[in-house]
XYZ file of C-alpha atoms in Angstrom:
293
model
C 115.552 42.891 72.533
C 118.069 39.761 71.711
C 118.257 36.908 74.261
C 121.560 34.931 74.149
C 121.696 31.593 73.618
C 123.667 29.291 75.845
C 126.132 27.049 74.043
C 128.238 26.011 77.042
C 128.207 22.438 77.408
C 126.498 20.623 80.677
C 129.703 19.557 81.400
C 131.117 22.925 81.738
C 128.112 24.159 83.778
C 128.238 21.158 86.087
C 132.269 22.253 86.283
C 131.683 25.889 87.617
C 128.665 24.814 90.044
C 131.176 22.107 91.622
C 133.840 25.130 91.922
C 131.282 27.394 93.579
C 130.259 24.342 96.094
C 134.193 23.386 96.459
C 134.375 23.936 100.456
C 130.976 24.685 101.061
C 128.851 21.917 100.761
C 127.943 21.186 104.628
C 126.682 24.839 104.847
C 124.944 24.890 101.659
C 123.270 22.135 102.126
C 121.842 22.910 105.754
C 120.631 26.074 103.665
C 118.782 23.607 101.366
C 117.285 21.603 104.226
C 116.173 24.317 105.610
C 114.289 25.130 102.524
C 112.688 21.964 102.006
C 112.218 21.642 105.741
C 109.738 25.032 105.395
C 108.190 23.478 102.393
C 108.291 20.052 101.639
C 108.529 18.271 105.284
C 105.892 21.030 106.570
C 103.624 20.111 104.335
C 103.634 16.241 104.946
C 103.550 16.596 108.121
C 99.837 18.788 108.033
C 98.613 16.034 105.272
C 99.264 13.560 108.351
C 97.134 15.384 110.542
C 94.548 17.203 108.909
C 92.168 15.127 106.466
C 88.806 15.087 105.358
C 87.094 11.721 105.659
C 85.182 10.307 102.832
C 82.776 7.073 102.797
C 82.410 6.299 98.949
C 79.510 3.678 97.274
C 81.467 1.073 95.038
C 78.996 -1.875 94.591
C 76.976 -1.680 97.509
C 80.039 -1.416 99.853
C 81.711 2.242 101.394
C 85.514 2.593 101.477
C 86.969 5.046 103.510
C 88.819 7.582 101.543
C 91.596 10.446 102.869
C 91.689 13.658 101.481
C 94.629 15.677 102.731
C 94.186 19.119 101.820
C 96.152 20.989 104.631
C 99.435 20.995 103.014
C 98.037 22.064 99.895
C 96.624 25.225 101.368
C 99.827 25.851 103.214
C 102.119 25.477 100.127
C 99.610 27.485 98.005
C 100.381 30.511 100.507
C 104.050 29.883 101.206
C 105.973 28.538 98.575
C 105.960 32.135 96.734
C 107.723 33.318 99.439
C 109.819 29.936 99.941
C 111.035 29.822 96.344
C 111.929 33.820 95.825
C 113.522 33.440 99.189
C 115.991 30.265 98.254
C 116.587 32.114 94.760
C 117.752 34.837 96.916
C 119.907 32.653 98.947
C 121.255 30.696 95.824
C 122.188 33.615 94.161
C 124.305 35.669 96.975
C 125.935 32.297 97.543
C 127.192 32.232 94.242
C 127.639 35.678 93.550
C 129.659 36.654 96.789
C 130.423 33.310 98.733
C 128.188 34.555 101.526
C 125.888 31.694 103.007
C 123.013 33.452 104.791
C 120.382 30.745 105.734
C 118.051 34.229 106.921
C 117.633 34.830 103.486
C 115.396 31.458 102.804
C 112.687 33.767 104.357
C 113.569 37.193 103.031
C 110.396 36.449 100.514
C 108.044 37.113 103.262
C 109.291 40.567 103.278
C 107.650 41.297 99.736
C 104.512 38.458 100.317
C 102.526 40.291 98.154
C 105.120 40.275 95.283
C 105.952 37.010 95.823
C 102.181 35.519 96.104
C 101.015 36.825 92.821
C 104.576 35.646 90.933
C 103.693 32.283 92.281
C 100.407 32.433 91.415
C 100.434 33.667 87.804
C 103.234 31.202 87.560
C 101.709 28.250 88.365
C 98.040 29.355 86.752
C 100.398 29.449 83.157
C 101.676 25.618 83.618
C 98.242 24.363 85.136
C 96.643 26.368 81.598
C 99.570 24.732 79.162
C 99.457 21.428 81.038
C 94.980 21.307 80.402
C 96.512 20.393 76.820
C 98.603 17.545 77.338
C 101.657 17.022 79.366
C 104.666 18.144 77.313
C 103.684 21.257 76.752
C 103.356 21.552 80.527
C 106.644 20.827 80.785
C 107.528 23.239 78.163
C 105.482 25.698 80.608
C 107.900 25.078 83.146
C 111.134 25.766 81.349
C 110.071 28.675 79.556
C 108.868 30.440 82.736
C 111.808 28.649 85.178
C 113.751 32.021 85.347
C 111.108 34.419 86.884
C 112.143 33.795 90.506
C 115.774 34.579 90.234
C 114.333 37.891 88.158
C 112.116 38.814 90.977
C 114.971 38.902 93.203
C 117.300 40.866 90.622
C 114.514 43.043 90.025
C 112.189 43.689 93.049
C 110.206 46.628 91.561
C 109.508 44.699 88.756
C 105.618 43.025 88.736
C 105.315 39.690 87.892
C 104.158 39.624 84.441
C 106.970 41.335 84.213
C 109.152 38.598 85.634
C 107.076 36.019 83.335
C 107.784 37.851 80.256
C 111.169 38.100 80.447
C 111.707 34.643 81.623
C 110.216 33.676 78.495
C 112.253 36.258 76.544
C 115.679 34.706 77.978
C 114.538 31.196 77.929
C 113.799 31.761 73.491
C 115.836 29.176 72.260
C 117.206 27.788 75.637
C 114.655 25.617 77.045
C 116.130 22.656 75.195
C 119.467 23.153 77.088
C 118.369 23.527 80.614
C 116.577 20.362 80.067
C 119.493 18.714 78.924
C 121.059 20.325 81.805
C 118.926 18.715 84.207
C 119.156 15.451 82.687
C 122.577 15.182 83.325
C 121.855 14.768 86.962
C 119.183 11.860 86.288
C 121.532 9.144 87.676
C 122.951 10.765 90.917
C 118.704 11.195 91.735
C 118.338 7.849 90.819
C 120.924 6.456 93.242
C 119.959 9.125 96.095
C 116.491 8.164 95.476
C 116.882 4.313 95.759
C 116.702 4.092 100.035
C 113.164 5.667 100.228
C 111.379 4.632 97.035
C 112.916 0.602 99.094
C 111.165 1.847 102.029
C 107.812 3.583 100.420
C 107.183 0.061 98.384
C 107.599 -2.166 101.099
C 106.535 -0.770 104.401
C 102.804 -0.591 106.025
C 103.933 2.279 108.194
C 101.910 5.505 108.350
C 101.065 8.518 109.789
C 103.782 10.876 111.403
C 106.471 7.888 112.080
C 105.998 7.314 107.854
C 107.274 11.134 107.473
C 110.179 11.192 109.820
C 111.437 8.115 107.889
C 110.550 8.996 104.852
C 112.139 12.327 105.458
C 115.361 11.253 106.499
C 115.705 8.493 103.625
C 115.459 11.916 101.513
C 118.477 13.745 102.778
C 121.011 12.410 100.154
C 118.507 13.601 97.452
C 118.691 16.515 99.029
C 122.580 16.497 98.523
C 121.512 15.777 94.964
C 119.223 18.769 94.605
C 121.750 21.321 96.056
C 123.915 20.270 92.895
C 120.865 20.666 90.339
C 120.486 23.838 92.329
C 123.506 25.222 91.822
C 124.251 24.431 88.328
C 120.528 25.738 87.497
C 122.156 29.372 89.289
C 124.997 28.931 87.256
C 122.362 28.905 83.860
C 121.007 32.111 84.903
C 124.001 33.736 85.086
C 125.034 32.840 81.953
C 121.957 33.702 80.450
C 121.279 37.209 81.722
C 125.514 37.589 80.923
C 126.440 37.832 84.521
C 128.520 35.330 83.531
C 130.350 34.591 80.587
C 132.607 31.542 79.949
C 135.321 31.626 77.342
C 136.513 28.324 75.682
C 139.628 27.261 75.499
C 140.273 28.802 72.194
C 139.231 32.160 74.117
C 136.144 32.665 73.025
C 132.513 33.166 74.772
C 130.682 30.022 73.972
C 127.365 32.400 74.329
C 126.841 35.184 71.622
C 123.583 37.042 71.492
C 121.151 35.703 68.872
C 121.408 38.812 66.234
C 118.268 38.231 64.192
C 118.251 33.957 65.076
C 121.990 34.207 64.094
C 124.438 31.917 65.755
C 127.969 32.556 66.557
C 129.379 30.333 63.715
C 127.123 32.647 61.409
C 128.266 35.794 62.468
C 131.820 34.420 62.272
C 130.959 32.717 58.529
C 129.451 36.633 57.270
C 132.837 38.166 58.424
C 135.243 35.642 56.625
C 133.120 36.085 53.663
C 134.139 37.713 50.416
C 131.842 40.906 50.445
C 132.642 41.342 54.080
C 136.283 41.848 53.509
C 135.665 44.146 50.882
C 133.750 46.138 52.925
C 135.815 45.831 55.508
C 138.890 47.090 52.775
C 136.879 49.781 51.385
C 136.302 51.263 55.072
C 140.282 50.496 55.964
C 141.163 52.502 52.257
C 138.231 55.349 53.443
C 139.918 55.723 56.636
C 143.998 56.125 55.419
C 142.199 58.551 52.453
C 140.801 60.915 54.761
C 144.029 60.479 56.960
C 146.293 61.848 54.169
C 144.198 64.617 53.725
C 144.376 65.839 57.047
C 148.261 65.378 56.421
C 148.014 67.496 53.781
């Protein structure tokens, strides 16, 4: 089966996630704090309190050294859940203008479903990543889709999912990067307040995390917009939505044998394409006159 191949510019994707948001910002992103809240901020806070206590040998002295491995656990069980459920959200948002912050936990409902996506998921980028780090990253692109699948598709399984992430993401990886990248400066400025704090503070513990956390929020802000536009890919993509430029035309056309719009365009202004084209018009007004007759 052909994938399509997304030729609308970032700007233009950046454009229609802004529209969606127009008005709805404050709710949306209460929606996304609440999502980060259950993940992120969760997490922290159970590194804070739950560690395991190492004395290590390093020339004849012991240092003291902190594992945290209670938010690990906790994300490894809930963020399959988490991440189908904010898909969820995401997408009714921008499909029907309906903010339902319920729906952040709606993954719980199918735990098993959404367990063993996250799993195989992240067992494919940990595997790719083993080899060196960009093809990790590749990992992540090609297999970026399978969330907002699972919700579209519930009965699928979740090789399922995987596989046809990677079937729609053949040839678009490179553009959902660039997508991304777009946004590099607004999370460099949102950024800025905690990574001030983080290098120049001593504090720790649970005070450090309440700071930290709320020297996050306008990266937060930030995210919702990388959030959104990412939606807006996946529409596009699986041709929920298609955007016409101003000449009219989709900017997306599905990849007929690796053949781009421009090609398909070129083969029908070309010579033998118009003669077939007038040998099928003369076929046509031949067997017309006979009927006449």
């Amino acid at each position: 089966m052909n994938n399509y191949i997304v030729y609308e510019p970032s700007a233009k994707i950046r454009e229609i996630a802004r529209q969606a948001l127009k008005g709805n910002w404050p709710k949306m992103f209460v929606g996304v704090l609440i999502f980060y809240t259950l993940s992120t901020f969760i997490s922290e806070i159970l590194d804070s309190f739950f560690v395991i206590v190492r004395y290590i040998p390093i020339y004849g002295e012991y240092f003291r050294a902190e594992i945290p491995y209670a938010g690990a656990l906790y994300e490894f069980l809930v963020m399959g859940p988490l991440m189908c459920g904010f898909a969820m959200f995401m997408l009714t948002f921008f499909r029907d203008k309906k903010v339902n912050y319920a729906l952040n936990l709606e993954g719980f409902g199918m735990f098993g479903k959404t367990f063993c996506m996250y799993l195989l998921y992240s067992v494919k980028v940990y595997l790719w990543s083993l080899l060196f780090v960009v093809p990790g990253i590749i990992a992540v692109y090609r297999y970026s889709q399978c969330f907002y699948l699972r919700v579209d598709h519930p009965d699928w399984t979740a090789s399922q999912c995987i596989n046809e992430s990677k079937r729609l993401m053949r040839g678009n990886k490179g553009k959902l990067f660039c997508l991304q990248l777009t946004f590099f400066g607004y999370a460099l400025l949102a950024s800025l307040p905690y990574a001030i704090f983080d290098n120049f503070t001593e504090t720790e513990g649970m005070t450090y995390v309440l700071i930290a956390s709320l020297l996050w929020l306008p990266m937060l802000v930030v995210n919702l917009y990388i959030e959104t536009a990412t939606v807006t890919f996946y529409e596009i993509v699986t041709r929920n939505l298609v955007v016409f430029n101003t000449q009219g035309i989709p900017y997306s056309q599905p990849s007929y044998e690796n053949e781009t719009w421009e090609d398909i365009q070129s083969k029908k202004n070309s010579d033998d394409y118009q003669k077939d084209e007038n040998n099928e018009e003369k076929k046509n007004s031949d067997e017309e006159n006979k009927a006449e007759e």
